[in-house]
Structures are given as structure tokens and as C-alpha cells.
Coordinates of C-alpha atoms and ligand atoms in Angstrom, one line a residue:
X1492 CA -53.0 56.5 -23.2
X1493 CA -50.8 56.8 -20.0
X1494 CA -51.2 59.7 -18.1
X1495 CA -48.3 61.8 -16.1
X1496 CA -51.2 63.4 -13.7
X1497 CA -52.1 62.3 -10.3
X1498 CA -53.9 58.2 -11.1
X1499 CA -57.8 59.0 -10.8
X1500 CA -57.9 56.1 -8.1
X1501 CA -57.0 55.5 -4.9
X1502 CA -55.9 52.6 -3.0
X1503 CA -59.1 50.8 -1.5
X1504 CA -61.1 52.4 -4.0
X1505 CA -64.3 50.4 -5.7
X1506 CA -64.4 51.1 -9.4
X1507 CA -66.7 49.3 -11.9
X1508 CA -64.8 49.5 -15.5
X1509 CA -65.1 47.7 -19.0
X1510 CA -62.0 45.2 -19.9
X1511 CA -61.0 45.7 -23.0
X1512 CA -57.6 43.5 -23.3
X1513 CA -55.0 40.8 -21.7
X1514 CA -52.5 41.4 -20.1
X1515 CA -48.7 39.9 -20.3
X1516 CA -49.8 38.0 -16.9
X1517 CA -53.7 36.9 -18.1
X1518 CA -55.3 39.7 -16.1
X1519 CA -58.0 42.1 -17.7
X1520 CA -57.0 45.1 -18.1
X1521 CA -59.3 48.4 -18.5
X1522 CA -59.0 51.8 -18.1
X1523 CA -60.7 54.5 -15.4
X1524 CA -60.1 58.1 -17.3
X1525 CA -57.0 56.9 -19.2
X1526 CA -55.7 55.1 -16.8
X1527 CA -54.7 51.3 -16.7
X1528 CA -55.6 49.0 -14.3
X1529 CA -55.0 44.7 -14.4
X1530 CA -57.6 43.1 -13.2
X1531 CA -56.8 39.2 -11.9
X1532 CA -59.6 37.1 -13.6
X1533 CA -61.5 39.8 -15.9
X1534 CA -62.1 38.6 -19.4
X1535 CA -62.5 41.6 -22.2
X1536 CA -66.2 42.0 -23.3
X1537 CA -67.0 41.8 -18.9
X1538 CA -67.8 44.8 -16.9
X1539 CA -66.6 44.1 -13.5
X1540 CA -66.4 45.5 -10.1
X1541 CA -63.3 45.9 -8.5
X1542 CA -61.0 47.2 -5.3
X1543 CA -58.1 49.1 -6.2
X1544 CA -55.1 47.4 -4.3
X1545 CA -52.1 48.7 -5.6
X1546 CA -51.5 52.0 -7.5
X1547 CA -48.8 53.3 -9.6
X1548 CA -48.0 56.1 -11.5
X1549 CA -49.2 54.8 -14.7
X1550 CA -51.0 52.0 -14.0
X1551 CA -52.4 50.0 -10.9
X1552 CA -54.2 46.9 -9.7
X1553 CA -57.4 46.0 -8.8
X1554 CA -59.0 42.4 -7.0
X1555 CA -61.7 41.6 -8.5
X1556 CA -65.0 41.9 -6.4
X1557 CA -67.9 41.4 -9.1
X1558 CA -68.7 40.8 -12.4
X1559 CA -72.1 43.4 -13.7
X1560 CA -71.7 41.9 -17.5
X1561 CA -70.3 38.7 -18.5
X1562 CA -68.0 37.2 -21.3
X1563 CA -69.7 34.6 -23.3
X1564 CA -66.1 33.4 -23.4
X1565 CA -66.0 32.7 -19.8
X1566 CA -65.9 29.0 -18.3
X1567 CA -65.8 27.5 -15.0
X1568 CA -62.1 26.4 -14.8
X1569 CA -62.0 22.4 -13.9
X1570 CA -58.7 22.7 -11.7
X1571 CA -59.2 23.1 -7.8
X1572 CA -56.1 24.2 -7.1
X1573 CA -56.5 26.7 -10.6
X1574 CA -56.5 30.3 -8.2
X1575 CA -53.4 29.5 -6.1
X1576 CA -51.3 28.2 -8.6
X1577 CA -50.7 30.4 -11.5
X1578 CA -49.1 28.0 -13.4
X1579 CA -52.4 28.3 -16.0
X1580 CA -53.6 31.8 -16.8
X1581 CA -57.0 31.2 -19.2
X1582 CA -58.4 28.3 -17.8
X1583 CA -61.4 30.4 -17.1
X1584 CA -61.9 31.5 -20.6
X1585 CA -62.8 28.8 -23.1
X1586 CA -60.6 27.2 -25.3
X1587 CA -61.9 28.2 -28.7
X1588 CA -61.6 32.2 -27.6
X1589 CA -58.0 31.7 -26.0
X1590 CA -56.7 30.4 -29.6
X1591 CA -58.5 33.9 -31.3
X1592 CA -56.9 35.5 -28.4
X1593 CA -53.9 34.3 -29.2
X1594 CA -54.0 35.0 -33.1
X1595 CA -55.2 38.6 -32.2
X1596 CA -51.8 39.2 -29.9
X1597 CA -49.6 38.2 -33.0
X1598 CA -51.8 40.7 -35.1
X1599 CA -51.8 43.1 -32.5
X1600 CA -47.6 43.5 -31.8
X1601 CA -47.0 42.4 -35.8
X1602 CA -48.8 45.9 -36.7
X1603 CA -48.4 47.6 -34.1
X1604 CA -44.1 46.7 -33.8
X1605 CA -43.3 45.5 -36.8
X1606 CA -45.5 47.7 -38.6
X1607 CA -46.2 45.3 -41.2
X1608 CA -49.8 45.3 -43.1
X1609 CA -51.9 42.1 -41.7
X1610 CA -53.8 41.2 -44.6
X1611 CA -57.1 39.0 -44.4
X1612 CA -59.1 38.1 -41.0
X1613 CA -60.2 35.4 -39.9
X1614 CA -63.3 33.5 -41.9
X1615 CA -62.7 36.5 -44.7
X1616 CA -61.5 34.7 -48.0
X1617 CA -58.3 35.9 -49.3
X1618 CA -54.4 35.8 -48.2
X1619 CA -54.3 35.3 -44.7
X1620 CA -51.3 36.6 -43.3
X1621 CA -51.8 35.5 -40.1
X1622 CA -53.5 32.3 -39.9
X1623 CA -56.0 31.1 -37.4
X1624 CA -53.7 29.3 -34.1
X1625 CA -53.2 25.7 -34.2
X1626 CA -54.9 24.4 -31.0
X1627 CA -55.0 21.3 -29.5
X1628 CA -58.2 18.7 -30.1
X1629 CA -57.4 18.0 -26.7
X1630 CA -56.0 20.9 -24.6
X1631 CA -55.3 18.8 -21.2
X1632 CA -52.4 16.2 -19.8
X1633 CA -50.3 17.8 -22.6
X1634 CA -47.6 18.2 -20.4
X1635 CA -44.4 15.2 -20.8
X1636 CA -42.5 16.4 -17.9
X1637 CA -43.3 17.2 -13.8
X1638 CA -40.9 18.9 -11.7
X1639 CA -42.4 19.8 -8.0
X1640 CA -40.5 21.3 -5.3
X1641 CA -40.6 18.4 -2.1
X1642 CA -41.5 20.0 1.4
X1643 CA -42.7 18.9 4.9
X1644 CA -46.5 20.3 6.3
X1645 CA -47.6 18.9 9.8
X1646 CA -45.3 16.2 10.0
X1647 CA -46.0 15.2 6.0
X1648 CA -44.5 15.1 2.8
X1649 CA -45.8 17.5 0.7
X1650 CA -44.9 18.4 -3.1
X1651 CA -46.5 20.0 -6.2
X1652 CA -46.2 24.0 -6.3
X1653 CA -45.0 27.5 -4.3
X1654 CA -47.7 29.5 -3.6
X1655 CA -47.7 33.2 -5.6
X1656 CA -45.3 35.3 -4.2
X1657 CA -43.7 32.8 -1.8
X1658 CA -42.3 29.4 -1.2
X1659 CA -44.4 27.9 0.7
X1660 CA -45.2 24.6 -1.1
X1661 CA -48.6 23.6 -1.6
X1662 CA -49.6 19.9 -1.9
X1663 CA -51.4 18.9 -5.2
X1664 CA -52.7 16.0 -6.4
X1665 CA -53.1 16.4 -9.9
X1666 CA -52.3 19.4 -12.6
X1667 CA -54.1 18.9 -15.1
X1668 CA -52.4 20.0 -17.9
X1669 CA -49.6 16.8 -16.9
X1670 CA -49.8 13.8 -17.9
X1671 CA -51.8 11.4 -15.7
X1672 CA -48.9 8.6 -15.5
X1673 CA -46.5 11.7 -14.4
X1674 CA -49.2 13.0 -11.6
X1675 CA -49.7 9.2 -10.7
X1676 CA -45.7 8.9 -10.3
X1677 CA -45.6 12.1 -8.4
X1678 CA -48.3 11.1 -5.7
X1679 CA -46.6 7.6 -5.4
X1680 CA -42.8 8.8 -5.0
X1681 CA -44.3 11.5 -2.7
X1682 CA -45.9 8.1 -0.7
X1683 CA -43.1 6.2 -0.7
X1684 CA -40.7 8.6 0.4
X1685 CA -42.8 9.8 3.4
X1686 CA -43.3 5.8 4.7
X1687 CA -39.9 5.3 4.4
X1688 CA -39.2 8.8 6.4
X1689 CA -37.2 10.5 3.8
X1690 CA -37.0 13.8 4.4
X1691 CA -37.8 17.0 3.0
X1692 CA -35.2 19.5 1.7
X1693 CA -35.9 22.5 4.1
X1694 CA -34.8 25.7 2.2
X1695 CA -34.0 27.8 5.3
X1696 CA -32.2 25.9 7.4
X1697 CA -30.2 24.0 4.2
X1698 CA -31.0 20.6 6.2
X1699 CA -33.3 17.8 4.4
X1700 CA -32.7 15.7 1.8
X1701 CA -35.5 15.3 -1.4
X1702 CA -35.8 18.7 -2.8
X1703 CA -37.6 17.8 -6.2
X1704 CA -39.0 15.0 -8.0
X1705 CA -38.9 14.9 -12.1
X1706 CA -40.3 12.8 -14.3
X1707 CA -40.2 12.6 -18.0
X1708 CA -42.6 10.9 -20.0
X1709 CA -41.6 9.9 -23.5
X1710 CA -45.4 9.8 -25.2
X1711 CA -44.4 7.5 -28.2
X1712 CA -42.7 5.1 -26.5
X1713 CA -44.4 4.9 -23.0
X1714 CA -41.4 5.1 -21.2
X1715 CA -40.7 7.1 -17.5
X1716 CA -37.5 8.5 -15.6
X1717 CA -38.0 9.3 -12.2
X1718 CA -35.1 12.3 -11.4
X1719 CA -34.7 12.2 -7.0
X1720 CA -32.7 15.5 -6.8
X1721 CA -31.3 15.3 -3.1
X1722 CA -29.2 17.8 -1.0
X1723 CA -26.4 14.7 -0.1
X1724 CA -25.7 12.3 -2.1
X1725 CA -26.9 9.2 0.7
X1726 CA -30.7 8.5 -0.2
X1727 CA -31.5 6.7 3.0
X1728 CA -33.4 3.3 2.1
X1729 CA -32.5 3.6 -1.2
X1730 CA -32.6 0.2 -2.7
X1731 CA -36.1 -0.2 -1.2
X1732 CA -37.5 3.3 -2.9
X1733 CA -36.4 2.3 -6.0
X1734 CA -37.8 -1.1 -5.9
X1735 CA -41.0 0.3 -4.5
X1736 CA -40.9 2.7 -7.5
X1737 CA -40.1 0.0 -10.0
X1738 CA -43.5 -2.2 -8.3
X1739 CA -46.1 0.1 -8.5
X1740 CA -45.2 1.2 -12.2
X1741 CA -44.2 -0.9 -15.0
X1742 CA -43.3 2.1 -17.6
X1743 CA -40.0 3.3 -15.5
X1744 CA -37.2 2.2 -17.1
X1745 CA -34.8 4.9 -15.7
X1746 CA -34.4 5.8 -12.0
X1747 CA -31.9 9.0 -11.7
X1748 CA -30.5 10.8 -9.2
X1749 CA -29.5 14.3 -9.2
X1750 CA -27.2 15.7 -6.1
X1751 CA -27.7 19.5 -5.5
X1752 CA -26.1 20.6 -2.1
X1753 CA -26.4 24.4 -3.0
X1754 CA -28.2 27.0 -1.6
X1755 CA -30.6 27.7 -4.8
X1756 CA -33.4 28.1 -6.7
X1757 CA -32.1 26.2 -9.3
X1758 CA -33.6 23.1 -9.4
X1759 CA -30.6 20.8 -10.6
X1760 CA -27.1 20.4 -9.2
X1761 CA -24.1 19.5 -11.2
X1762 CA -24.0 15.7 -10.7
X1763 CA -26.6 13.2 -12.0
X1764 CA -25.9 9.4 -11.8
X1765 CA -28.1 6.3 -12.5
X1766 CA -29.7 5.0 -9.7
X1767 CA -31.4 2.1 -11.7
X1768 CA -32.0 1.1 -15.5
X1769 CA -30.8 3.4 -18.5
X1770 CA -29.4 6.6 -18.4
X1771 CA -31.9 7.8 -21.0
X1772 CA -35.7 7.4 -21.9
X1773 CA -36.9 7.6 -26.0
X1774 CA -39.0 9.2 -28.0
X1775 CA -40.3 10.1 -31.5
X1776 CA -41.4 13.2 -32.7
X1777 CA -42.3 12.4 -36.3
X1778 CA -40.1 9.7 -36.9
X1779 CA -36.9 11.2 -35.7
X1780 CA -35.5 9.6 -32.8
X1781 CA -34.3 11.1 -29.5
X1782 CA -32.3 10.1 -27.0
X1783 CA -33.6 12.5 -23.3
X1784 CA -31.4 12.3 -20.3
X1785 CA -32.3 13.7 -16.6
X1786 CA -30.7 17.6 -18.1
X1787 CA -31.4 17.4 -21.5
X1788 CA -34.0 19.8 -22.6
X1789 CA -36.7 18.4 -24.8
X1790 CA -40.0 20.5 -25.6
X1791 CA -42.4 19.8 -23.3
X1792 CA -45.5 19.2 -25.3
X1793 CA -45.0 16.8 -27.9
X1794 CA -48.0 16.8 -29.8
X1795 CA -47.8 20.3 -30.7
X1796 CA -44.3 20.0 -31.3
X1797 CA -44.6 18.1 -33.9
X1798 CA -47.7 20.5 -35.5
X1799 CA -45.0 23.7 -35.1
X1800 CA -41.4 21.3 -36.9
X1801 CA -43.8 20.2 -39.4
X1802 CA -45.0 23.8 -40.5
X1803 CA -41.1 24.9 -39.7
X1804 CA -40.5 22.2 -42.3
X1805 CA -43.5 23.3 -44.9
X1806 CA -42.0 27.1 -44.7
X1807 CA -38.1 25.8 -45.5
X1808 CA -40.0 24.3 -48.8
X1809 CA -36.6 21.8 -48.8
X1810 CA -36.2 19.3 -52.3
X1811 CA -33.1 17.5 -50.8
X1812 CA -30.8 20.1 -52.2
X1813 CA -31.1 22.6 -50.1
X1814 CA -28.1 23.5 -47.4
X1815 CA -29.9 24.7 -44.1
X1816 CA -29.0 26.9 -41.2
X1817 CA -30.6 26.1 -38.0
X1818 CA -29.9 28.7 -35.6
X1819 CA -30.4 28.7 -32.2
X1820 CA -30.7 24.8 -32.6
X1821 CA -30.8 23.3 -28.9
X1822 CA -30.6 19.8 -29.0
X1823 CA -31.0 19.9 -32.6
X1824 CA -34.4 18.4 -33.0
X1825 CA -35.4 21.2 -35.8
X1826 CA -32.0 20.3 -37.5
X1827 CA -32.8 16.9 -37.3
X1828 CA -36.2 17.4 -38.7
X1829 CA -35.1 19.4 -41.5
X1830 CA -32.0 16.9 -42.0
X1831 CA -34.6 14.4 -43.4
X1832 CA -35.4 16.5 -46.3
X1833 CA -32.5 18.7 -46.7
X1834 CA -28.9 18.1 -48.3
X1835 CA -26.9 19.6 -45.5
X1836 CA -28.0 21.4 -41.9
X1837 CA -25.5 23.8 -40.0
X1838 CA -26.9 23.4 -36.2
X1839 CA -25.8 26.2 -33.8
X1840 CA -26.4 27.0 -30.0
X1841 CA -24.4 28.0 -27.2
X1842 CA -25.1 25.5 -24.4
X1843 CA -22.3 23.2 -25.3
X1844 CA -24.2 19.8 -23.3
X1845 CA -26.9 20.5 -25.7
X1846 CA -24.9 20.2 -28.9
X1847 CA -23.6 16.9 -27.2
X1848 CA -27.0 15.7 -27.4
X1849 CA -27.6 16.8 -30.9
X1850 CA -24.6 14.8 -32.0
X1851 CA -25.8 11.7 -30.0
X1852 CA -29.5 12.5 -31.8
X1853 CA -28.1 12.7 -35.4
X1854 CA -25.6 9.6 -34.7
X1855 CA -28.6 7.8 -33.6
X1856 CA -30.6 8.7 -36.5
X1857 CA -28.3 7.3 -39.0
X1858 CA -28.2 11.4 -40.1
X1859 CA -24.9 12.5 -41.6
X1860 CA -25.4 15.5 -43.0
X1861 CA -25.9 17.6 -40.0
X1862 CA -22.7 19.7 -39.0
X1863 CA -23.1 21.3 -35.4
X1864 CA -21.4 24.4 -33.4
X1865 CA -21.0 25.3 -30.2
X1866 CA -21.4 28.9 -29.9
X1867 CA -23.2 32.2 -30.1
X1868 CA -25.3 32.6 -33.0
X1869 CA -24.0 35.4 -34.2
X1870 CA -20.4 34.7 -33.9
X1871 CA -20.4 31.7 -35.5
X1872 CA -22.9 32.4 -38.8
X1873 CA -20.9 35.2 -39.7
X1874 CA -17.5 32.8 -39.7
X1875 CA -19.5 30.2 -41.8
X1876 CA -20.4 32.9 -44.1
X1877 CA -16.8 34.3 -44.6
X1878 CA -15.7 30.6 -45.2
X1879 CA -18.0 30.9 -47.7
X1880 CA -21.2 28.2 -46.9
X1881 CA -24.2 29.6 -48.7
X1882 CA -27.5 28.4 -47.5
X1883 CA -30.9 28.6 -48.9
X1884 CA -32.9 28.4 -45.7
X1885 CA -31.9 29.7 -41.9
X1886 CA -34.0 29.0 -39.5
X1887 CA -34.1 30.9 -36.4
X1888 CA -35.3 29.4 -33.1
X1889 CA -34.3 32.0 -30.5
X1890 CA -35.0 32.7 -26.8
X1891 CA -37.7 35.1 -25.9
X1892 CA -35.3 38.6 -26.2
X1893 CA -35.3 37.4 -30.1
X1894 CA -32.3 37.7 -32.4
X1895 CA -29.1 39.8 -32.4
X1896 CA -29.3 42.6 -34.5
X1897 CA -26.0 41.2 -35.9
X1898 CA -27.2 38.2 -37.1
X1899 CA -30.3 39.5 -38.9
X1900 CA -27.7 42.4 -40.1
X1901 CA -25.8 38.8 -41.3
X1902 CA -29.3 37.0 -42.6
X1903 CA -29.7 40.2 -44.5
X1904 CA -26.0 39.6 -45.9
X1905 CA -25.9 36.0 -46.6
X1906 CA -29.4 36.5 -48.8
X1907 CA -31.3 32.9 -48.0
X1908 CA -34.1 32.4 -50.1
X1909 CA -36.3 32.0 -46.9
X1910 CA -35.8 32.6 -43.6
X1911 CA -38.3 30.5 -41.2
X1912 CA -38.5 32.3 -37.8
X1913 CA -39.9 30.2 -34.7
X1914 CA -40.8 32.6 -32.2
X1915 CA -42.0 32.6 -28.3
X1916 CA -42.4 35.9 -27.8
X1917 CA -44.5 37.9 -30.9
X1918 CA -43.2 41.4 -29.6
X1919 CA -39.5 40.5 -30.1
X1920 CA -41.0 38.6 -33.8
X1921 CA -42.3 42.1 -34.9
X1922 CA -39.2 44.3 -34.0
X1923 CA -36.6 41.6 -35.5
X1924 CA -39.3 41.1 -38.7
X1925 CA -39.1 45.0 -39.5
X1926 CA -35.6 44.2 -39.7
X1927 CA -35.4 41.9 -41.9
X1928 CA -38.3 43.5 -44.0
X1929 CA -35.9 46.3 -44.1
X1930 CA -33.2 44.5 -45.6
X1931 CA -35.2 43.4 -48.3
X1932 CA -36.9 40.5 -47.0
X1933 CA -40.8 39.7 -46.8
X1934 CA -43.0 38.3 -44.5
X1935 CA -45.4 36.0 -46.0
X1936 CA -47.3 33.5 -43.5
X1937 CA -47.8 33.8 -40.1
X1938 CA -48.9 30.7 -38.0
X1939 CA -49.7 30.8 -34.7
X1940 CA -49.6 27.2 -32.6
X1941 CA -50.6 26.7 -29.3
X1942 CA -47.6 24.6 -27.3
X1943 CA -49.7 25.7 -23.9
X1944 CA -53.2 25.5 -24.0
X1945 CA -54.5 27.6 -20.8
X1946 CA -51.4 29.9 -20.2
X1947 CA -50.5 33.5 -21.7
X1948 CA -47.8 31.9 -24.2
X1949 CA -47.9 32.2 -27.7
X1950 CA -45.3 30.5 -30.0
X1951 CA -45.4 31.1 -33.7
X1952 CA -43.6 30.4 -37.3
X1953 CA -43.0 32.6 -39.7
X1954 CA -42.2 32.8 -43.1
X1955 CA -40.3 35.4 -44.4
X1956 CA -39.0 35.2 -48.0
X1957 CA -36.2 37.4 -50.1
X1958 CA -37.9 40.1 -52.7
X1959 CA -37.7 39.5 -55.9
X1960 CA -35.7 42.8 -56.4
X1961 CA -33.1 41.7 -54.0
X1962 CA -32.5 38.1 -55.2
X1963 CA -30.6 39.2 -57.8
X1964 CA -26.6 40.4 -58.1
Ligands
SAM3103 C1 -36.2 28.6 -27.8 S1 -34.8 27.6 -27.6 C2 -34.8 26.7 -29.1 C3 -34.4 25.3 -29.0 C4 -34.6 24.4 -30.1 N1 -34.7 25.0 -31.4 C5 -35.8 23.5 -29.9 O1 -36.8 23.6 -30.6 O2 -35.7 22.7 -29.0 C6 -33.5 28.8 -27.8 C7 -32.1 28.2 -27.7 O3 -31.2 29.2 -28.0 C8 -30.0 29.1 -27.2 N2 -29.3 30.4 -27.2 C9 -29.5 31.5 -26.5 N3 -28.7 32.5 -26.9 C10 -28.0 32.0 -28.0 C11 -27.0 32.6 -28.8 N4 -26.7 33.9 -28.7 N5 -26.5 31.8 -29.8 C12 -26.9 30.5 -29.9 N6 -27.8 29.9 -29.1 C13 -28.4 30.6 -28.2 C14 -30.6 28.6 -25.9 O4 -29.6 27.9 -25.1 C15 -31.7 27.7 -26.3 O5 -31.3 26.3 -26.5

């Protein structure tokens, strides 16, 4: 309930107040008479002390001071650096309770959005609409790629993260949720660099040359790419940093450089060439084959991956006979995974350098029956439907603002048997599922899979199938 009187609290203000929910950032969030307040490191169940230090009309924020009941969810979080960083939101609730957590947010905006009926809950027997989140056995060094920002502290080299609100670079160590090899490869290059007397990209005065470090682990086939993105294209010493790179770890068969002269946050310039070895590392998720350069975009926890295409591929239900629609299809690696079972996949996403990589993908796969487009989804579905390509199954893979209203007006058109929704945001899910239900489609099966164990994110697959009284005519 937000309130249009004066807030009840004042800046400075103690308060002690039950947490009843997350918020979109991992804080607590409880009321005081109505009104909201997020609450950094409150877990719901707790009753917590807390200073008011910013207030709003409708809601404010508090720091928290102490906590009067506990969660039983609560844990001690293992990383050092865990309150500075904010890269991980949860790590100070325990794993089993982030994953119901996470189920319960899907519930949550699915009936409270969508307004669709969640049937069954969890450990009741029954249809489970929503099933419990895929976690990880593991939830740590998930991570396949590290990209820290490089500055200079007393004199030193230092690189891993910008402190909250700023960009002043912290040093780390290790992140926990990386890989080891890439935190190993990290420290070292960070080493190197500073006894050779590189320097340090210095944001104000646009003068420095290491501005980031990236490196890409492929997890099935071992191998490493270091990415040096410099302001100049002149690494100073450069033939002994990469051999000193090359000594101290056996797994990098790629050394890349990346030139970004531009006064930005973004991290990569335009022009990336091969300092040393291949232009690309390899890996495997199932047994579909992909080819990763220093800009391609791969997901960036593989193990799950895998867990989320596989369901994708349970939900398209494909024989072999089946033509496909992947929308929203990045580098194609959900085409390509349905492309084993299917008879033909239509693969379309706007970023034209990813649809290169598709092709190269499917090429290197031996996959012929995979047709890709460069374009906007919506555009380009509605062309291939007036050209008359039927499809059974679309799947939709879209960004976190969901689909456009006039593709799922298209979907609705076209009449697929199934549609198989991967989602990243479950708010966006609900609004675009009540479309669809509303054109005659149902949602069956909701499965929730956690792709990043400790954080707020939530990425789920649905299954949504055509009604019975629509499949005809
Ligand atoms: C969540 S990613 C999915 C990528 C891919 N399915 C995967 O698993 O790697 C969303 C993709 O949609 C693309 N995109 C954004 N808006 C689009 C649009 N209107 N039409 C087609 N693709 C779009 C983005 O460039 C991005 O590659």
C-alpha cells in the first residue's frame, strides 16, 4: 500500500520493522505504517533495527544497524570483498532458500501480472505449474568469463571492481563466483603488467594504456584467451608480456588485444587483433560446438546453460519434423541446439556480428538446416509468415523489456503448436504470457533455473501450448 501522506519517517530516524520481501536490488524490504522501506542486507522472516537515510515520497531507505530476530536462512557470506562489491546480492542467505526465493518471484509477478492461476506448491503432489528452480550442486566459480577495470593505487597496479556508486577501482584477488584459472590469470596479468611498468588507463585525464583485462574460459575444452584492451594501440614490452603470459599458464591458446581510445564506459573499442595463437577459444555445450572470439557473446555460466537449452529443448517436444523459429537467437546456440532434433530452424537477432557467429557455429557443426536473419524480431517473423513458412515451435529468447507486442500479436497469428519462452526478467514473462493466453494460447510448465547463484536474477522457460479450441480452422 503506498501512501500519498507525509512518509511516517524521517531522515536519521531509528526504526525497528519486520522484512517481509526482496527487493529488485536484494535488499529487505518492510513497511513502517504503509510505508516501504529497502533495507541493505535484511532477509524476510528478520526483525531488524535500522537508520532511515534516504526518504522519498513513497518509499525510503534505511542502513541496517541491528538484527532483534533472525532468518534461519541467513549465512555468513564467504567473500571478503562480498559488502563493497555488489556484484552478488544473496550471498548472505543460504543457497537452498535463494532457489525458493526465486521460484516464489516467478509465482509472485505470474499471478500477480499475468494473472494466470499457479496450480500446485511446492512438495504438494499434483500439476506443478511452476516447478521447483534448478540450482546448481555447486553454486561457486560458475563464472567462464572475467572482465576487471585496470587502475593505479599508490604507485600499483590495481584491477577487479568500481566501488558502489563510483569508479574508484578496488583491488581483488579472487571473486568467487569466477573461475579459479580466470582469477589466477587476472592476478598474474595484473603482475606482469605492473613489473614491466605498463600503465594504467586513467579515466580523467584519458592518459594510460591497460584499461581492462578479459578472459574467457572455455570449461569443456580447458582452453583461455587473455583480451588486453588498451587506449593506443603500442603495448610497451609486448613480446615479453605475452611470453610471460604464455609461461606461467599452459591453457592460453589465444592472446588478444582490443584497442579502445574513446572516452567510455564501454568496455571494448572497435578493433581487436591477435596478439598471439588463435583468434578463437572452443567449447561444448552438450555436444554442439562453438567457436567464441574476444566480442562474441557466449552465456556465461555453462553448466546451467546447458540445464535451461536442454529443458528449452524438452518444451519444443521436436521428432525431426518439426520447422522451428528461434527468436531472438544471438549467436544461435538455442537454434543450434534445437537444429539437432528439428527438421528446419529460422534463427533471428538484430546484432548483425552475432548472426556471423551463428553461421560460423552451424558451418562448424556440419548443421544445414538452420536459416539465419539479421534483423528485428518482429519485422522479420511477420515477412516469413507472409512468405508463407509455418512452424510448429517459436522460441522466444528476448532481452529483459520482453517481446514486442507485434510479434506475440504475430505468434498469435502464425498458431505454433508450442511456443517455448526463455525469459530473464519474470515481470516482462507475465505481461507478454497474458498475451498470448489471450490469443488462445496456454501456459503449461514453468521452470525456473538458476544461471546466477547469489545474485537477484532469475531466468526461466516456459511452456505455453495452443488450446485445443484454437488449433483448429
Ligand atoms: C537474452 S539474449 C538471447 C541470446 C541467445 N538466445 C542466447 O541464448 O545466447 C537476447 C538477444 O536479443 C537480441 N535482440 C534485442 N532486440 C531484438 C529484436 N527486436 N529483434 C531481434 N533480436 C533482438 C539481442 O541482441 C540479444 O542477442
Amino acid at each position: 500500500m503506498s501512501t500519498t501522506k507525509n512518509p511516517p519517517v524521517k531522515k536519521n530516524m531509528d526504526v525497528t520493522l519486520e522484512i517481509k520481501g526482496i527487493g529488485h536490488s536484494g535488499e529487505g524490504v518492510g513497511r513502517i505504517n504503509g510505508y516501504t522501506l529497502f533495507i541493505k542486507g535484511a532477509l524476510p522472516g528478520e526483525k531488524v533495527k535500522a537508520k532511515v537515510i534516504k526518504v522519498k515520497k513513497n518509499f525510503g531507505y534505511g542502513k541496517l544497524l541491528e538484527i532483534v530476530e533472525k532468518s534461519e536462512s541467513r549465512t555468513e557470506p564467504p567473500c571478503d570483498i562480498y559488502n563493497q562489491c555488489g556484484g552478488c546480492q544473496l550471498q548472505h542467505m543460504e543457497y537452498a532458500a535463494q532457489l525458493e526465493w526465486k521460484r516464489q518471484r516467478v509465482v509472485d509477478n505470474l499471478e500477480r501480472i499475468g494473472k494466470l492461476e499457479v496450480v500446485g506448491k511446492i512438495g504438494e503432489s499434483g500439476n506443478l505449474k511452476i516447478l521447483p528452480t534448478l540450482g546448481m550442486d555447486d553454486p561457486w566459480n560458475y563464472r567462464n568469463k572475467a572482465q576487471v577495470p585496470i587502475g593505479e593505487h599508490e604507485g600499483g597496479l590495481v584491477g577487479g571492481f568500481y566501488a558502489q556508486g563510483s569508479h574508484r577501482i578496488i583491488d581483488m584477488d579472487t571473486c568467487l563466483i569466477q573461475h579459479d584459472l580466470n582469477n589466477d590469470v587476472i592476478r598474474e596479468v595484473k603482475n606482469i603488467a605492473q613489473q614491466l611498468g605498463i600503465s594504467a588507463y586513467d579515466e580523467v585525464t584519458h592518459k594510460g594504456m591497460l584499461r581492462h583485462v578479459v578472459v574467457k574460459i572455455a570449461f569443456h575444452t580447458n582452453e583461455l584467451m587473455v583480451v588486453l584492451v588498451t587506449n593506443g594501440e603500442r603495448i610497451p614490452k609486448q613480446e615479453q608480456f605475452i611470453s610471460q603470459i604464455r609461461d606461467k599458464f599452459s591453457q592460453v591458446v589465444s592472446i588478444c588485444q582490443n584497442i579502445n581510445t574513446k572516452k567510455t564506459n564501454v568496455i571494448f573499442g572497435d578493433q581487436t587483433k591477435t596478439l598471439w595463437g588463435k583468434e578463437v577459444i572452443y567449447d561444448y555445450i552438450g555436444d554442439v560446438k562453438f567457436a567464441i572470439s574476444a566480442r562474441s557473446f557466449y552465456q556465461v555460466n555453462p553448466v546451467q546453460t546447458k540445464i535451461l537449452y536442454e529443458k528449452a529443448l524438452e518444451y519444443a517436444g521436436l521428432t525431426g519434423k518439426e520447422t522451428v523459429i528461434d527468436a531472438y537467437c544471438g549467436i544461435g546456440t538455442i537454434s543450434l541446439f534445437l537444429a539437432q532434433k528439428a527438421k528446419k530452424v529460422f534463427g533471428v537477432e538484430i546484432v548483425k556480428e552475432a548472426i556471423e557467429d551463428g553461421k560460423i557455429n552451424a558451418e562448424l557443426n556440419g548443421m544445414s538446416n538452420v536459416e539465419f536473419a539479421v534483423g528485428k524480431a518482429e519485422e522479420v517473423i511477420p515477412k516469413w509468415k507472409e512468405e508463407g513458412i509455418e512452424t510448429d515451435v517459436i522460441v522466444v529468447d528476448p532481452p529483459r523489456k520482453g517481446c514486442d507486442e507485434t510479434l506475440l500479436q504475430t505468434i498469435i497469428q502464425m498458431k505454433p503448436k508450442r511456443v517455448v519462452y526463455v525469459s530473464c526478467d519474470s515481470a516482462t514473462l507475465a505481461r507478454d504470457l497474458r498475451i498470448l493466453e489471450d490469443g488462445g494460447f496456454k501456459t503449461e510448465q514453468v521452470q525456473p533455473v538458476d544461471m546466477f547463484p547469489h545474485t537477484v536474477h532469475v531466468e526461466c522457460v516456459a511452456l505455453i501450448e495452443l488450446s485445443h479450441s484454437h488449433d483448429v480452422g
